[in-house]
Amino acid sequence: MRGDRVMKRWQFWCWLACIWCVATIVDRCWWSLQVGVPAWDQADYLNSALDHGRALGLLPGGAWQGWNNLLDLSPKIPPLASLVNGTVMAMAGDQPAEAAWSLSLWHGVLLCSVAGWGQRLHGRGFALLACGLTALAPALLELRTDYVLEMPLAACCTLALWRLDVWCDPDHGGRWHQAWFATLAALAAVLVKQSALLVLTPAGFWALWIALRCGGKRHQQLVLLPALGGLLIGPWLRHNWVTSLGGTNRAVFESAAREGDPGVLSVESWIWYLRLLPEQLGAILLAIGVSGLLLCWLQRRESKTSQDQPWAWRWLLINLISAWVLTTLSPNKGDRYIAPLLPMLVLLLTRGWWQWGLWLQQRRPISAVPLLVVGSLASLPAGWSQQLTRLKSRPVGPVEALVQAAGGGDPAVAKRTVIVVPSTSDLNQHNVSFYGRRQGGQLVGRQLGGSRQHVRPVLERAEWVLLAEGHQGSVRKAAHKLDRAVRRSGVFEQVIQLERPRGGSYSLWRRRLDHPVTTPPFASQFEQLAEGMANGPAGLDPVFVAVGLEHMLEGHFSYREPVQQQALARLSLNPDDASARWTLALLAVLANRSNEAAVQFAALERLAPTSPWPAAYRSVVLLAGWNPWAASAVADAAQARTPDTLLVALGDLSGVLGGAIWRLPSALQSVPAAVERVEAALTPSAQEQASS
């Protein structure tokens, strides 16, 4: 349209700033109206931001303790979003509404990315229209006020695809600054969430093909991705690759099975996200956009000139379709998981809106722009209505008051752990921990009640317990048994009981002074548990059962420091103290310090040369620290001394992961045999099963 040709650069960016400011004002109005508390995922991500802000020394209760401690905080999901969110929290405040300023920041990145990409596709006027529709799309409007990772993920993926488009441009691409920008943007997206790979992988292969075909400087620029990837992602991935794989498996495959998601090749799976588009984008935005695209196709033969950039549109369409297919093929389905594709869909639909504007301009030139503005604003009621519905559905409960009654949110109160038996959107271990650690507080919530075996430890050792009267939430039957046991035991006394807005109540219970904890502290048991590792897999199960329960009962891991100091003191007197070595090795494993654990297991190999287990453990921790070559060498050397099927499997597996592909046939035989042996060792006997 005519205004697009005369719009100056500064005017464009001023209009873009206005769109962001208006959107942010709307978001702040929503936050001022909401009185709910963060639910499960939202509280979990708030906790992660709090953790990272503390680790950077920016929030009360924290201090810089080194890179390893920082990497410990993101075992499953990369840390970039939490680092940014924690920094914003330090500046804005740690109330949920204050912490949500980070979402406005990520939304600004998204709008800038859409604006830049839109300019490439069809000019500045088109880009502003796309930004306006992006701000109005109901799903993206919701994500601006939902403390999850999808807004930063959508922002970084859109930024990466736009910059890759610029770098891959056959006429104007291939410059060094473009390569740097595109690489950093792609790595930023992956550092927000691993699912960015579903969106970026097709674009990455296309960019690789273009670089190999064009040659020249592009060949040299290809080095940027592995070099910067190793620098930026490598430390986190090496530190957390095992837990990240485990978390991805639970989030993608186990969650899909648990939630009953459709099979990936079923018709229901292929239309799963399509059926959400009217609600996510709005019926008006979708209808005008689709009809406009049809009009554009019909009129293309009549139009002799066009502002459309063929390469940019080809890049958008192919990557949109490819990313849609990969996202659909992911087993786990969720409304939020399509969020990184929504900005591309909005850009595509904006072309339809623009075509209607061109059609109107040919017939009523004066009315084209006003009608486009009115049409876009017509999308607002759907999004705002959805936001108002969310206000009513937000969980509301007395979690903050309950936490304060237990001493949470007060840095002067000693470290405390509260056992949370119910699991509801308004009261769960995640939001208890968040409110308990605000303002430098040291109270954490832990979920127990999933097994009837939890009853006795809670009665013997727990200091604080939160119970529910009425609906218990998503808990197992064992939680109801724990609830009854706490109430009837006489060990705990009720401190406070607060009503829930939707019926029922929550109550806080404290251990009575006349029923002190009499069981030996966990630190006194740790040495014996660690020594059990010398028995191989059979000794591992009681170790991790006991440790896992302890981490629930005492969420601050306070046992570690005294146990470590005691073991080091004994080792200084006798370097051949095997018990101290086992203790330090287990502590290092629990703290995810693979190199420290490897040192202790190496010493235990020397002290017990006929046992295969120290070498097997050493190989495992070296592999966990992504040193497959050393892991393979250790397993092979031990196998030569003391032949064992597990050592053979570890040597083969580590060798394959280290690049020794010729060991793959052997690994296909040795690994299943080792797994079978380990499972047999971990299977409880009939007598043990009967007793449990």
XYZ file of C-alpha atoms in Angstrom, residues 449-457 476-479 481-482 485 689-692:
20
model
C 2.463 -39.710 50.140
C 2.969 -41.574 46.896
C 3.709 -44.792 48.778
C 2.422 -46.303 52.005
C 6.060 -46.720 53.000
C 6.233 -42.940 53.467
C 3.965 -42.992 56.511
C 6.504 -44.183 59.045
C 9.374 -41.857 57.991
C -2.494 -41.565 45.035
C -4.527 -43.490 47.578
C -1.410 -43.742 49.737
C -1.594 -39.978 50.298
C -3.376 -42.953 54.326
C -0.572 -40.548 55.177
C -1.862 -41.204 59.946
C 7.784 -58.570 48.069
C 5.541 -60.298 50.586
C 6.876 -58.187 53.441
C 6.349 -54.968 51.549
